[in-house]
XYZ file of C-alpha atoms in Angstrom:
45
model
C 0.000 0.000 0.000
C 2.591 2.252 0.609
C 4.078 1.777 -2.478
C 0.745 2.683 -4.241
C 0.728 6.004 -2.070
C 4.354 7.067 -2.903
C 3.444 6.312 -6.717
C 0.451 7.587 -6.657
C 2.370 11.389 -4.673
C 4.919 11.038 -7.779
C 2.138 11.134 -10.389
C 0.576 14.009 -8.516
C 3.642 16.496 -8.500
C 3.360 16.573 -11.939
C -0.105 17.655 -12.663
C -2.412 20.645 -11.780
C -4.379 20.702 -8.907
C -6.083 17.313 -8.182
C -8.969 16.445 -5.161
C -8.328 13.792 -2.679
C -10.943 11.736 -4.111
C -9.027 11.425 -7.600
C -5.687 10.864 -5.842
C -7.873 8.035 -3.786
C -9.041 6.538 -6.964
C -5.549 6.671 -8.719
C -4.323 4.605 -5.141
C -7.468 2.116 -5.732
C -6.247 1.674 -9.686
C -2.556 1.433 -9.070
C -3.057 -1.033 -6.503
C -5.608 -3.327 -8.635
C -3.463 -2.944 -11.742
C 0.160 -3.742 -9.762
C -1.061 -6.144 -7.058
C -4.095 -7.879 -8.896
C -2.699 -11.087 -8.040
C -2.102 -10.965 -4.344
C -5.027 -9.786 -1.467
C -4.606 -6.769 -0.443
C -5.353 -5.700 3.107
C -8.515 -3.018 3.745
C -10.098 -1.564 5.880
C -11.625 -4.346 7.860
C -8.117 -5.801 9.126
Protein backbone atom coordinates (compact mmCIF):
# COMPACT_ATOMS: atom_id res chain seq x y z
CA UNK A 1 0.00 0.00 0.00
CA UNK A 2 2.59 2.25 0.61
CA UNK A 3 4.08 1.78 -2.48
CA UNK A 4 0.74 2.68 -4.24
CA UNK A 5 0.73 6.00 -2.07
CA UNK A 6 4.35 7.07 -2.90
CA UNK A 7 3.44 6.31 -6.72
CA UNK A 8 0.45 7.59 -6.66
CA UNK A 9 2.37 11.39 -4.67
CA UNK A 10 4.92 11.04 -7.78
CA UNK A 11 2.14 11.13 -10.39
CA UNK A 12 0.58 14.01 -8.52
CA UNK A 13 3.64 16.50 -8.50
CA UNK A 14 3.36 16.57 -11.94
CA UNK A 15 -0.11 17.66 -12.66
CA UNK A 16 -2.41 20.64 -11.78
CA UNK A 17 -4.38 20.70 -8.91
CA UNK A 18 -6.08 17.31 -8.18
CA UNK A 19 -8.97 16.45 -5.16
CA UNK A 20 -8.33 13.79 -2.68
CA UNK A 21 -10.94 11.74 -4.11
CA UNK A 22 -9.03 11.42 -7.60
CA UNK A 23 -5.69 10.86 -5.84
CA UNK A 24 -7.87 8.03 -3.79
CA UNK A 25 -9.04 6.54 -6.96
CA UNK A 26 -5.55 6.67 -8.72
CA UNK A 27 -4.32 4.61 -5.14
CA UNK A 28 -7.47 2.12 -5.73
CA UNK A 29 -6.25 1.67 -9.69
CA UNK A 30 -2.56 1.43 -9.07
CA UNK A 31 -3.06 -1.03 -6.50
CA UNK A 32 -5.61 -3.33 -8.63
CA UNK A 33 -3.46 -2.94 -11.74
CA UNK A 34 0.16 -3.74 -9.76
CA UNK A 35 -1.06 -6.14 -7.06
CA UNK A 36 -4.10 -7.88 -8.90
CA UNK A 37 -2.70 -11.09 -8.04
CA UNK A 38 -2.10 -10.97 -4.34
CA UNK A 39 -5.03 -9.79 -1.47
CA UNK A 40 -4.61 -6.77 -0.44
CA UNK A 41 -5.35 -5.70 3.11
CA UNK A 42 -8.51 -3.02 3.74
CA UNK A 43 -10.10 -1.56 5.88
CA UNK A 44 -11.63 -4.35 7.86
CA UNK A 45 -8.12 -5.80 9.13
Amino acid sequence: MDEAIRAVHEQCLRRSRIAMASRERLIHQYVREGFAEREVIGFAA
